[in-house]
mmCIF file of C-alpha atoms and ligand atoms in Angstrom:
data_model
loop_
_atom_site.group_PDB
_atom_site.id
_atom_site.type_symbol
_atom_site.label_atom_id
_atom_site.label_comp_id
_atom_site.label_asym_id
_atom_site.label_seq_id
_atom_site.Cartn_x
_atom_site.Cartn_y
_atom_site.Cartn_z
ATOM 1 C CA MET C 1 -53.584 -60.879 6.319
ATOM 2 C CA GLN C 2 -52.023 -58.762 3.636
ATOM 3 C CA TYR C 3 -53.953 -55.682 2.491
ATOM 4 C CA SER C 4 -53.267 -53.076 -0.138
ATOM 5 C CA LYS C 5 -53.555 -49.453 0.900
ATOM 6 C CA ILE C 6 -53.674 -46.293 -1.199
ATOM 7 C CA ILE C 7 -50.737 -44.311 0.195
ATOM 8 C CA GLY C 8 -50.570 -41.458 -2.325
ATOM 9 C CA LEU C 9 -52.686 -39.818 -5.020
ATOM 10 C CA GLY C 10 -52.008 -37.305 -7.766
ATOM 11 C CA HIS C 11 -53.804 -35.797 -10.710
ATOM 12 C CA ALA C 12 -53.194 -33.589 -13.727
ATOM 13 C CA VAL C 13 -55.656 -31.861 -16.023
ATOM 14 C CA PRO C 14 -55.038 -29.832 -19.182
ATOM 15 C CA GLN C 15 -54.680 -26.062 -18.834
ATOM 16 C CA THR C 16 -57.346 -25.161 -21.364
ATOM 17 C CA ILE C 17 -60.739 -24.610 -19.748
ATOM 18 C CA VAL C 18 -63.761 -25.011 -22.039
ATOM 19 C CA THR C 19 -66.952 -23.610 -20.537
ATOM 20 C CA ASN C 20 -70.506 -24.441 -21.550
ATOM 21 C CA ASP C 21 -70.691 -21.009 -23.163
ATOM 22 C CA ASP C 22 -67.593 -21.857 -25.239
ATOM 23 C CA LEU C 23 -69.351 -25.012 -26.495
ATOM 24 C CA SER C 24 -72.508 -23.024 -27.249
ATOM 25 C CA LYS C 25 -70.492 -21.039 -29.786
ATOM 26 C CA ILE C 26 -69.707 -24.154 -31.862
ATOM 27 C CA LEU C 27 -72.704 -26.366 -31.066
ATOM 28 C CA ASP C 28 -76.453 -25.907 -30.862
ATOM 29 C CA THR C 29 -76.519 -26.133 -27.072
ATOM 30 C CA SER C 30 -76.623 -23.869 -24.023
ATOM 31 C CA ASP C 31 -75.186 -23.506 -20.530
ATOM 32 C CA GLU C 32 -78.702 -23.958 -19.197
ATOM 33 C CA TRP C 33 -79.269 -27.311 -20.979
ATOM 34 C CA ILE C 34 -75.874 -28.758 -20.031
ATOM 35 C CA THR C 35 -76.105 -27.629 -16.394
ATOM 36 C CA GLU C 36 -79.621 -28.915 -15.948
ATOM 37 C CA ARG C 37 -79.024 -32.323 -17.604
ATOM 38 C CA THR C 38 -75.481 -33.076 -16.417
ATOM 39 C CA GLY C 39 -74.347 -30.602 -13.730
ATOM 40 C CA ILE C 40 -71.239 -29.822 -15.811
ATOM 41 C CA LYS C 41 -70.116 -26.154 -15.989
ATOM 42 C CA GLU C 42 -66.719 -26.608 -17.649
ATOM 43 C CA ARG C 43 -64.191 -29.244 -18.704
ATOM 44 C CA ARG C 44 -60.516 -29.324 -19.727
ATOM 45 C CA PHE C 45 -59.385 -29.965 -23.302
ATOM 46 C CA PHE C 46 -55.918 -31.302 -24.103
ATOM 47 C CA ASP C 47 -53.564 -29.206 -26.224
ATOM 48 C CA PRO C 48 -50.561 -31.128 -27.634
ATOM 49 C CA GLU C 49 -48.514 -27.899 -27.660
ATOM 50 C CA ILE C 50 -48.983 -27.529 -23.899
ATOM 51 C CA GLU C 51 -49.462 -30.993 -22.421
ATOM 52 C CA GLY C 52 -47.550 -33.028 -25.026
ATOM 53 C CA SER C 53 -49.275 -36.399 -24.710
ATOM 54 C CA LEU C 54 -51.370 -38.546 -22.390
ATOM 55 C CA ALA C 55 -48.205 -40.217 -21.086
ATOM 56 C CA LYS C 56 -46.640 -36.811 -20.326
ATOM 57 C CA MET C 57 -49.760 -35.684 -18.471
ATOM 58 C CA ALA C 58 -49.707 -39.001 -16.611
ATOM 59 C CA LYS C 59 -46.091 -38.372 -15.588
ATOM 60 C CA LYS C 60 -47.159 -35.119 -13.920
ATOM 61 C CA ALA C 61 -49.892 -36.895 -11.982
ATOM 62 C CA ALA C 62 -47.538 -39.795 -11.150
ATOM 63 C CA ASP C 63 -44.845 -37.427 -9.802
ATOM 64 C CA MET C 64 -47.450 -35.802 -7.553
ATOM 65 C CA ALA C 65 -48.710 -39.199 -6.326
ATOM 66 C CA LEU C 66 -45.177 -40.477 -5.658
ATOM 67 C CA GLU C 67 -44.251 -37.355 -3.723
ATOM 68 C CA ARG C 68 -47.402 -37.492 -1.594
ATOM 69 C CA ALA C 69 -46.758 -41.228 -0.982
ATOM 70 C CA GLY C 70 -43.154 -40.568 0.054
ATOM 71 C CA LYS C 71 -41.936 -42.992 -2.628
ATOM 72 C CA THR C 72 -39.762 -42.751 -5.708
ATOM 73 C CA LYS C 73 -40.296 -44.357 -9.112
ATOM 74 C CA ASP C 74 -37.704 -46.985 -8.136
ATOM 75 C CA ASP C 75 -39.996 -48.240 -5.356
ATOM 76 C CA ILE C 76 -42.694 -49.151 -7.869
ATOM 77 C CA ASP C 77 -42.917 -52.835 -8.923
ATOM 78 C CA PHE C 78 -45.678 -52.650 -11.535
ATOM 79 C CA VAL C 79 -47.752 -50.140 -13.530
ATOM 80 C CA ILE C 80 -51.412 -50.520 -14.479
ATOM 81 C CA PHE C 81 -52.857 -47.905 -16.834
ATOM 82 C CA ALA C 82 -56.608 -47.679 -17.501
ATOM 83 C CA SER C 83 -57.455 -45.772 -20.657
ATOM 84 C CA ILE C 84 -59.633 -46.092 -23.732
ATOM 85 C CA THR C 85 -57.760 -43.208 -25.349
ATOM 86 C CA PRO C 86 -54.093 -44.288 -25.206
ATOM 87 C CA ASP C 87 -51.426 -42.330 -27.107
ATOM 88 C CA TYR C 88 -51.269 -45.100 -29.734
ATOM 89 C CA PHE C 89 -53.671 -47.777 -30.972
ATOM 90 C CA PHE C 90 -50.940 -50.003 -29.563
ATOM 91 C CA PRO C 91 -48.855 -50.258 -27.445
ATOM 92 C CA GLY C 92 -50.894 -48.960 -24.537
ATOM 93 C CA SER C 93 -49.920 -45.975 -22.417
ATOM 94 C CA SER C 94 -48.508 -47.996 -19.477
ATOM 95 C CA VAL C 95 -45.186 -48.565 -21.239
ATOM 96 C CA LEU C 96 -45.080 -44.929 -22.367
ATOM 97 C CA LEU C 97 -45.522 -43.772 -18.786
ATOM 98 C CA GLN C 98 -42.833 -46.232 -17.673
ATOM 99 C CA ARG C 99 -40.541 -44.608 -20.268
ATOM 100 C CA GLU C 100 -41.477 -41.078 -19.175
ATOM 101 C CA LEU C 101 -40.682 -41.944 -15.558
ATOM 102 C CA GLU C 102 -37.424 -43.674 -16.590
ATOM 103 C CA MET C 103 -38.405 -46.746 -14.621
ATOM 104 C CA ASP C 104 -36.578 -50.050 -14.697
ATOM 105 C CA THR C 105 -37.945 -52.958 -16.778
ATOM 106 C CA ILE C 106 -40.926 -53.495 -14.463
ATOM 107 C CA GLY C 107 -44.106 -54.997 -15.906
ATOM 108 C CA CYS C 108 -46.753 -52.728 -17.396
ATOM 109 C CA LEU C 109 -50.405 -53.566 -18.004
ATOM 110 C CA ASP C 110 -53.144 -51.736 -19.890
ATOM 111 C CA ILE C 111 -56.815 -51.964 -19.008
ATOM 112 C CA ARG C 112 -59.503 -50.722 -21.379
ATOM 113 C CA ASN C 113 -62.703 -50.863 -19.410
ATOM 114 C CA ALA C 114 -63.722 -47.259 -20.030
ATOM 115 C CA CYS C 115 -65.408 -45.600 -17.050
ATOM 116 C CA SER C 116 -64.936 -48.691 -14.876
ATOM 117 C CA GLY C 117 -61.271 -48.932 -15.875
ATOM 118 C CA PHE C 118 -59.854 -47.496 -12.662
ATOM 119 C CA ILE C 119 -61.889 -49.822 -10.436
ATOM 120 C CA TYR C 120 -60.915 -52.850 -12.562
ATOM 121 C CA SER C 121 -57.257 -51.718 -12.328
ATOM 122 C CA LEU C 122 -57.486 -51.234 -8.583
ATOM 123 C CA SER C 123 -58.921 -54.731 -8.267
ATOM 124 C CA VAL C 124 -56.112 -56.286 -10.336
ATOM 125 C CA ALA C 125 -53.488 -54.386 -8.324
ATOM 126 C CA ASP C 126 -55.137 -55.496 -5.074
ATOM 127 C CA GLN C 127 -54.890 -59.177 -6.111
ATOM 128 C CA PHE C 128 -51.195 -58.818 -7.046
ATOM 129 C CA ILE C 129 -50.483 -57.287 -3.642
ATOM 130 C CA LYS C 130 -52.605 -59.774 -1.677
ATOM 131 C CA THR C 131 -50.810 -62.726 -3.295
ATOM 132 C CA GLY C 132 -47.470 -61.163 -2.377
ATOM 133 C CA MET C 133 -46.311 -60.812 -5.980
ATOM 134 C CA TYR C 134 -45.796 -57.031 -5.764
ATOM 135 C CA LYS C 135 -45.449 -54.521 -2.921
ATOM 136 C CA ASN C 136 -46.004 -51.158 -4.618
ATOM 137 C CA ILE C 137 -48.156 -50.659 -7.701
ATOM 138 C CA MET C 138 -48.870 -47.481 -9.645
ATOM 139 C CA VAL C 139 -52.501 -47.435 -10.797
ATOM 140 C CA VAL C 140 -53.424 -44.845 -13.413
ATOM 141 C CA GLY C 141 -56.653 -43.705 -15.035
ATOM 142 C CA GLY C 142 -56.180 -41.234 -17.871
ATOM 143 C CA GLU C 143 -58.033 -40.014 -20.942
ATOM 144 C CA ILE C 144 -57.886 -37.563 -23.788
ATOM 145 C CA GLN C 145 -61.486 -37.647 -25.002
ATOM 146 C CA SER C 146 -61.717 -34.164 -26.482
ATOM 147 C CA THR C 147 -60.100 -35.101 -29.795
ATOM 148 C CA ALA C 148 -62.438 -38.112 -30.313
ATOM 149 C CA ILE C 149 -65.794 -36.509 -29.601
ATOM 150 C CA ASP C 150 -68.076 -35.263 -32.349
ATOM 151 C CA LEU C 151 -68.057 -31.479 -31.891
ATOM 152 C CA THR C 152 -70.885 -30.947 -34.370
ATOM 153 C CA ASP C 153 -74.611 -30.668 -33.701
ATOM 154 C CA ARG C 154 -74.969 -34.359 -34.593
ATOM 155 C CA GLY C 155 -72.825 -35.324 -31.603
ATOM 156 C CA ARG C 156 -73.965 -32.656 -29.157
ATOM 157 C CA SER C 157 -75.522 -34.907 -26.493
ATOM 158 C CA THR C 158 -72.249 -36.824 -26.168
ATOM 159 C CA ALA C 159 -69.784 -34.014 -26.845
ATOM 160 C CA VAL C 160 -70.891 -31.857 -23.939
ATOM 161 C CA ILE C 161 -70.211 -34.450 -21.246
ATOM 162 C CA PHE C 162 -66.603 -35.533 -21.843
ATOM 163 C CA GLY C 163 -63.324 -34.008 -20.690
ATOM 164 C CA ASP C 164 -59.615 -34.845 -20.353
ATOM 165 C CA GLY C 165 -57.368 -35.607 -17.382
ATOM 166 C CA VAL C 166 -55.306 -38.156 -15.470
ATOM 167 C CA GLY C 167 -55.371 -39.508 -11.909
ATOM 168 C CA VAL C 168 -52.811 -41.775 -10.244
ATOM 169 C CA ALA C 169 -52.904 -43.872 -7.066
ATOM 170 C CA ILE C 170 -49.956 -45.582 -5.398
ATOM 171 C CA LEU C 171 -51.022 -48.872 -3.811
ATOM 172 C CA SER C 172 -48.818 -50.440 -1.195
ATOM 173 C CA ALA C 173 -48.791 -53.692 0.786
ATOM 174 C CA SER C 174 -49.887 -53.203 4.388
ATOM 175 C CA GLU C 175 -50.731 -55.218 7.482
ATOM 176 C CA GLU C 176 -53.468 -52.689 8.245
ATOM 177 C CA GLN C 177 -56.833 -52.783 6.504
ATOM 178 C CA GLY C 178 -57.012 -51.047 3.118
ATOM 179 C CA ILE C 179 -59.051 -52.261 0.150
ATOM 180 C CA LEU C 180 -61.707 -54.468 1.764
ATOM 181 C CA SER C 181 -63.200 -55.856 -1.428
ATOM 182 C CA THR C 182 -63.788 -55.102 -5.096
ATOM 183 C CA HIS C 183 -66.734 -56.184 -7.243
ATOM 184 C CA LEU C 184 -66.568 -56.307 -11.035
ATOM 185 C CA HIS C 185 -69.342 -56.889 -13.558
ATOM 186 C CA ALA C 186 -70.024 -56.652 -17.279
ATOM 187 C CA GLU C 187 -72.825 -57.141 -19.771
ATOM 188 C CA GLY C 188 -71.368 -57.388 -23.260
ATOM 189 C CA LYS C 189 -74.729 -57.460 -24.984
ATOM 190 C CA TYR C 190 -74.803 -53.673 -24.618
ATOM 191 C CA ALA C 191 -71.331 -53.112 -26.112
ATOM 192 C CA GLU C 192 -72.628 -50.964 -28.988
ATOM 193 C CA GLU C 193 -74.668 -48.620 -26.758
ATOM 194 C CA LEU C 194 -71.510 -46.668 -25.906
ATOM 195 C CA TYR C 195 -68.536 -47.300 -28.157
ATOM 196 C CA VAL C 196 -66.036 -46.181 -30.759
ATOM 197 C CA LYS C 197 -66.141 -48.509 -33.765
ATOM 198 C CA ASP C 198 -62.962 -47.653 -35.632
ATOM 199 C CA PRO C 199 -60.267 -48.733 -36.245
ATOM 200 C CA GLY C 200 -61.666 -52.037 -34.956
ATOM 201 C CA SER C 201 -60.828 -55.436 -36.410
ATOM 202 C CA SER C 202 -64.542 -56.069 -37.043
ATOM 203 C CA ARG C 203 -64.041 -53.890 -40.111
ATOM 204 C CA THR C 204 -62.868 -55.080 -43.529
ATOM 205 C CA LYS C 205 -59.349 -54.323 -44.689
ATOM 206 C CA GLU C 206 -60.701 -51.531 -46.909
ATOM 207 C CA GLU C 207 -62.558 -49.991 -44.004
ATOM 208 C CA ARG C 208 -59.615 -50.267 -41.609
ATOM 209 C CA GLN C 209 -57.216 -48.784 -44.134
ATOM 210 C CA PRO C 210 -59.329 -46.417 -46.202
ATOM 211 C CA GLU C 211 -57.524 -44.276 -48.749
ATOM 212 C CA GLN C 212 -59.775 -41.503 -47.774
ATOM 213 C CA ILE C 213 -61.915 -41.480 -44.667
ATOM 214 C CA LEU C 214 -65.239 -40.551 -46.211
ATOM 215 C CA ASP C 215 -67.428 -41.458 -43.268
ATOM 216 C CA THR C 216 -65.518 -40.670 -40.121
ATOM 217 C CA SER C 217 -68.451 -41.332 -37.800
ATOM 218 C CA GLY C 218 -67.003 -44.711 -36.773
ATOM 219 C CA PHE C 219 -64.061 -42.937 -35.186
ATOM 220 C CA LYS C 220 -66.270 -40.772 -32.980
ATOM 221 C CA VAL C 221 -67.842 -41.710 -29.680
ATOM 222 C CA TYR C 222 -71.366 -43.071 -30.122
ATOM 223 C CA MET C 223 -73.519 -43.122 -26.996
ATOM 224 C CA ASN C 224 -77.144 -44.042 -26.467
ATOM 225 C CA GLY C 225 -77.310 -41.588 -23.563
ATOM 226 C CA ASN C 226 -80.811 -42.436 -22.410
ATOM 227 C CA MET C 227 -80.156 -46.134 -22.209
ATOM 228 C CA VAL C 228 -76.776 -45.659 -20.520
ATOM 229 C CA PHE C 229 -78.462 -43.457 -17.932
ATOM 230 C CA LYS C 230 -81.177 -46.008 -17.150
ATOM 231 C CA HIS C 231 -78.709 -48.865 -16.689
ATOM 232 C CA ALA C 232 -76.227 -46.706 -14.753
ATOM 233 C CA VAL C 233 -78.641 -45.733 -11.985
ATOM 234 C CA VAL C 234 -79.577 -49.377 -11.380
ATOM 235 C CA ARG C 235 -76.062 -50.835 -11.566
ATOM 236 C CA PHE C 236 -74.428 -48.161 -9.385
ATOM 237 C CA GLN C 237 -76.808 -48.891 -6.541
ATOM 238 C CA GLU C 238 -76.585 -52.668 -7.004
ATOM 239 C CA VAL C 239 -72.805 -52.832 -6.988
ATOM 240 C CA ILE C 240 -72.482 -50.514 -3.973
ATOM 241 C CA GLU C 241 -74.948 -52.676 -2.043
ATOM 242 C CA GLU C 242 -73.031 -55.801 -3.110
ATOM 243 C CA ALA C 243 -69.854 -54.341 -1.584
ATOM 244 C CA LEU C 244 -71.625 -53.283 1.617
ATOM 245 C CA ASN C 245 -73.315 -56.687 2.045
ATOM 246 C CA GLN C 246 -70.069 -58.596 1.514
ATOM 247 C CA ASN C 247 -68.466 -56.600 4.348
ATOM 248 C CA ASN C 248 -71.521 -56.627 6.661
ATOM 249 C CA LEU C 249 -71.774 -52.856 6.421
ATOM 250 C CA SER C 250 -74.620 -50.518 5.561
ATOM 251 C CA ALA C 251 -74.864 -47.277 3.581
ATOM 252 C CA SER C 252 -74.766 -45.218 6.791
ATOM 253 C CA ASP C 253 -71.230 -46.580 7.427
ATOM 254 C CA ILE C 254 -69.913 -44.845 4.268
ATOM 255 C CA ASP C 255 -67.831 -41.776 5.164
ATOM 256 C CA MET C 256 -67.095 -40.871 1.557
ATOM 257 C CA LEU C 257 -68.732 -42.059 -1.652
ATOM 258 C CA ILE C 258 -66.871 -41.249 -4.851
ATOM 259 C CA PRO C 259 -69.017 -42.225 -7.806
ATOM 260 C CA HIS C 260 -67.602 -42.161 -11.319
ATOM 261 C CA GLN C 261 -68.331 -38.642 -12.545
ATOM 262 C CA ALA C 262 -70.711 -39.517 -15.393
ATOM 263 C CA ASN C 263 -73.503 -37.085 -14.704
ATOM 264 C CA LEU C 264 -74.371 -35.111 -11.555
ATOM 265 C CA ARG C 265 -77.962 -36.314 -11.844
ATOM 266 C CA ILE C 266 -76.769 -39.927 -11.603
ATOM 267 C CA SER C 267 -74.595 -39.106 -8.549
ATOM 268 C CA LYS C 268 -77.466 -37.281 -6.830
ATOM 269 C CA PHE C 269 -79.833 -40.158 -7.541
ATOM 270 C CA ILE C 270 -77.443 -42.721 -5.974
ATOM 271 C CA GLN C 271 -76.832 -40.389 -3.034
ATOM 272 C CA SER C 272 -80.554 -40.133 -2.314
ATOM 273 C CA LYS C 273 -81.089 -43.901 -2.732
ATOM 274 C CA LEU C 274 -78.342 -44.534 -0.168
ATOM 275 C CA GLY C 275 -79.592 -41.729 2.080
ATOM 276 C CA LEU C 276 -76.181 -40.056 2.292
ATOM 277 C CA PRO C 277 -75.738 -36.391 3.295
ATOM 278 C CA ASP C 278 -73.913 -34.015 0.903
ATOM 279 C CA GLU C 279 -70.686 -34.059 2.937
ATOM 280 C CA ASN C 280 -70.375 -37.848 2.440
ATOM 281 C CA VAL C 281 -70.354 -37.669 -1.369
ATOM 282 C CA PHE C 282 -67.649 -36.046 -3.496
ATOM 283 C CA ASN C 283 -68.416 -34.643 -6.960
ATOM 284 C CA ASN C 284 -66.203 -32.557 -9.213
ATOM 285 C CA ILE C 285 -67.914 -33.152 -12.584
ATOM 286 C CA GLN C 286 -68.876 -29.448 -12.501
ATOM 287 C CA LYS C 287 -65.201 -28.584 -13.248
ATOM 288 C CA TYR C 288 -64.006 -31.482 -15.382
ATOM 289 C CA GLY C 289 -66.951 -33.194 -17.089
ATOM 290 C CA ASN C 290 -66.770 -36.957 -17.500
ATOM 291 C CA THR C 291 -63.099 -37.949 -17.800
ATOM 292 C CA THR C 292 -63.913 -41.683 -18.124
ATOM 293 C CA ALA C 293 -61.180 -43.817 -16.444
ATOM 294 C CA ALA C 294 -59.602 -40.691 -14.937
ATOM 295 C CA SER C 295 -62.695 -39.458 -13.125
ATOM 296 C CA ILE C 296 -62.440 -41.539 -9.925
ATOM 297 C CA PRO C 297 -58.684 -41.089 -9.335
ATOM 298 C CA ILE C 298 -58.927 -37.323 -10.018
ATOM 299 C CA ALA C 299 -61.860 -37.013 -7.604
ATOM 300 C CA LEU C 300 -60.115 -39.214 -5.031
ATOM 301 C CA SER C 301 -56.922 -37.168 -5.332
ATOM 302 C CA GLU C 302 -58.833 -33.895 -4.875
ATOM 303 C CA ALA C 303 -60.981 -35.148 -1.982
ATOM 304 C CA TRP C 304 -57.942 -36.555 -0.173
ATOM 305 C CA GLY C 305 -55.880 -33.403 -0.895
ATOM 306 C CA GLU C 306 -58.670 -31.251 0.560
ATOM 307 C CA GLY C 307 -58.667 -33.358 3.768
ATOM 308 C CA LYS C 308 -62.125 -34.774 3.093
ATOM 309 C CA ILE C 309 -60.887 -38.352 3.550
ATOM 310 C CA LYS C 310 -59.305 -39.209 6.876
ATOM 311 C CA GLU C 311 -57.507 -42.195 8.375
ATOM 312 C CA GLY C 312 -60.018 -44.916 9.258
ATOM 313 C CA ASP C 313 -62.780 -43.580 6.957
ATOM 314 C CA LEU C 314 -64.829 -46.014 4.927
ATOM 315 C CA VAL C 315 -64.508 -44.933 1.278
ATOM 316 C CA CYS C 316 -66.695 -46.366 -1.439
ATOM 317 C CA LEU C 317 -65.833 -46.086 -5.148
ATOM 318 C CA ALA C 318 -68.296 -47.093 -7.856
ATOM 319 C CA ALA C 319 -68.355 -46.834 -11.635
ATOM 320 C CA PHE C 320 -70.450 -47.737 -14.653
ATOM 321 C CA GLY C 321 -69.728 -47.306 -18.340
ATOM 322 C CA SER C 322 -69.075 -48.717 -21.804
ATOM 323 C CA GLY C 323 -69.240 -52.469 -22.157
ATOM 324 C CA PHE C 324 -71.424 -52.203 -20.208
ATOM 325 C CA THR C 325 -69.025 -52.715 -17.318
ATOM 326 C CA TRP C 326 -69.420 -51.645 -13.718
ATOM 327 C CA GLY C 327 -67.742 -52.171 -10.385
ATOM 328 C CA SER C 328 -67.181 -50.993 -6.854
ATOM 329 C CA ALA C 329 -64.426 -50.923 -4.267
ATOM 330 C CA LEU C 330 -64.751 -50.525 -0.526
ATOM 331 C CA ILE C 331 -61.688 -49.129 1.210
ATOM 332 C CA ARG C 332 -60.817 -48.640 4.874
ATOM 333 C CA TRP C 333 -58.560 -45.552 4.650
HETATM 334 C C1 COA B 415 -76.279 -37.564 -22.424
HETATM 335 C C2 COA B 415 -77.405 -37.092 -21.530
HETATM 336 C C3 COA B 415 -76.943 -35.935 -20.689
HETATM 337 C C4 COA B 415 -78.541 -36.618 -22.423
HETATM 338 O O1 COA B 415 -79.618 -36.195 -21.594
HETATM 339 P P1 COA B 415 -81.108 -36.699 -21.911
HETATM 340 O O2 COA B 415 -81.961 -36.087 -20.890
HETATM 341 O O3 COA B 415 -81.069 -38.195 -21.976
HETATM 342 O O4 COA B 415 -81.348 -36.049 -23.280
HETATM 343 P P2 COA B 415 -81.899 -36.700 -24.653
HETATM 344 O O5 COA B 415 -80.759 -37.335 -25.372
HETATM 345 O O6 COA B 415 -83.106 -37.537 -24.352
HETATM 346 O O7 COA B 415 -82.311 -35.419 -25.412
HETATM 347 C C5 COA B 415 -83.381 -34.575 -24.953
HETATM 348 C C6 COA B 415 -83.512 -33.412 -25.897
HETATM 349 O O8 COA B 415 -82.380 -32.546 -25.746
HETATM 350 C C7 COA B 415 -81.735 -32.370 -27.022
HETATM 351 N N1 COA B 415 -80.288 -32.309 -26.797
HETATM 352 C C8 COA B 415 -79.403 -33.319 -26.769
HETATM 353 N N2 COA B 415 -78.183 -32.841 -26.523
HETATM 354 C C9 COA B 415 -78.288 -31.518 -26.382
HETATM 355 C C10 COA B 415 -77.372 -30.470 -26.115
HETATM 356 N N3 COA B 415 -76.057 -30.718 -25.915
HETATM 357 N N4 COA B 415 -77.829 -29.214 -26.028
HETATM 358 C C11 COA B 415 -79.129 -28.939 -26.205
HETATM 359 N N5 COA B 415 -80.051 -29.884 -26.476
HETATM 360 C C12 COA B 415 -79.652 -31.160 -26.562
HETATM 361 C C13 COA B 415 -82.134 -33.573 -27.821
HETATM 362 O O9 COA B 415 -82.058 -33.324 -29.199
HETATM 363 C C14 COA B 415 -83.557 -33.796 -27.350
HETATM 364 O O10 COA B 415 -84.404 -32.910 -28.010
HETATM 365 P P3 COA B 415 -85.883 -33.343 -28.452
HETATM 366 O O11 COA B 415 -86.588 -33.670 -27.182
HETATM 367 O O12 COA B 415 -86.391 -32.123 -29.143
HETATM 368 O O13 COA B 415 -85.695 -34.534 -29.331
HETATM 369 C C15 COA B 415 -77.945 -38.227 -20.638
HETATM 370 O O14 COA B 415 -78.615 -39.182 -21.395
HETATM 371 C C16 COA B 415 -76.857 -38.903 -19.861
HETATM 372 O O15 COA B 415 -76.175 -38.295 -19.054
HETATM 373 N N6 COA B 415 -76.723 -40.208 -20.033
HETATM 374 C C17 COA B 415 -75.745 -40.968 -19.299
HETATM 375 C C18 COA B 415 -74.435 -40.729 -19.907
HETATM 376 C C19 COA B 415 -73.347 -41.343 -19.155
HETATM 377 O O16 COA B 415 -73.415 -41.500 -17.969
HETATM 378 N N7 COA B 415 -72.352 -41.672 -19.916
HETATM 379 C C20 COA B 415 -71.145 -42.117 -19.431
HETATM 380 C C21 COA B 415 -71.239 -43.413 -18.842
HETATM 381 S S1 COA B 415 -69.701 -43.665 -18.418
#
């Protein structure tokens, strides 16, 4: 049986650190409120003068992942890029990363499933490898959220949670066990509970091409935080249990749980529901905030780099976000 294995990971985050105290200077908020409600202490904000673009940041993370995997860009057969904040409205960032890496004319695919984007991408890559179509796939999750959030008091509950960054995984065909299964779900009836409306095609021509953008709120992230929270805690647990049941495993078999870094309170809640000790759960939201599709690959790259994931470990990834969409992946490392 053919498996796909993660053989290398890399990540890149912007240089500029924005602390809760920095945000308190421009918004009616406080370090105390943000820490208590989300666990976040600081996040990174993209600066075009320093980082250039999302694709350039992704190149940095990709170079790190390739080096750690012992591969070169010429070994890669396909690129999948999960992002809801690509460099352009179209084309997506996968082709821009392919250009940055000076790759051959390999196929490039963009996935826009927000916080679940990396797990959806991993699942697609896994199917391509299992069918024998590709041997090595670069899977990317990357976001620049900081320029889309509403940094005024009106947007404060959403603005404080998001950050920027990129994570990359190199997936390779293997005879040994790797990704055991992936589980993907969605519930489109909640699409408008966490979304960016503009420049969507649901708008009229005048609204999509306004001479002057009088009401720019449609371009900013809207999130019904309370509702997202309530659904997230249920779906995270459900989709993790689905993965465990499918593989005849139980929560106590998990060596490392990496939940999408949406909110530390959500992670802690899932941890306690599954009865996992602190050392079996990895969180880094304190440093980076919620980086949407980038959060799992950044966390995975850090945990693996710090030696917290070892050969043979059972690793569980789970995410929930806009759509709503959610998913999980169970991996034998
Ligand atoms: C966003 C989130 C942190 C807000 O926390 P919350 O406990 O739900 O807070 P609420 O929105 O109910 O607001 C509570 C109070 O804090 C205030 N508040 C909101 N944002 C604030 C901020 N940044 N600073 C200070 N006060 C704030 C509100 O105005 C409200 O005040 P009121 O009680 O006087 O009306 C929380 O809902 C959340 O994390 N949701 C999930 C988000 C998520 O996971 N998103 C990503 C999915 S991928």
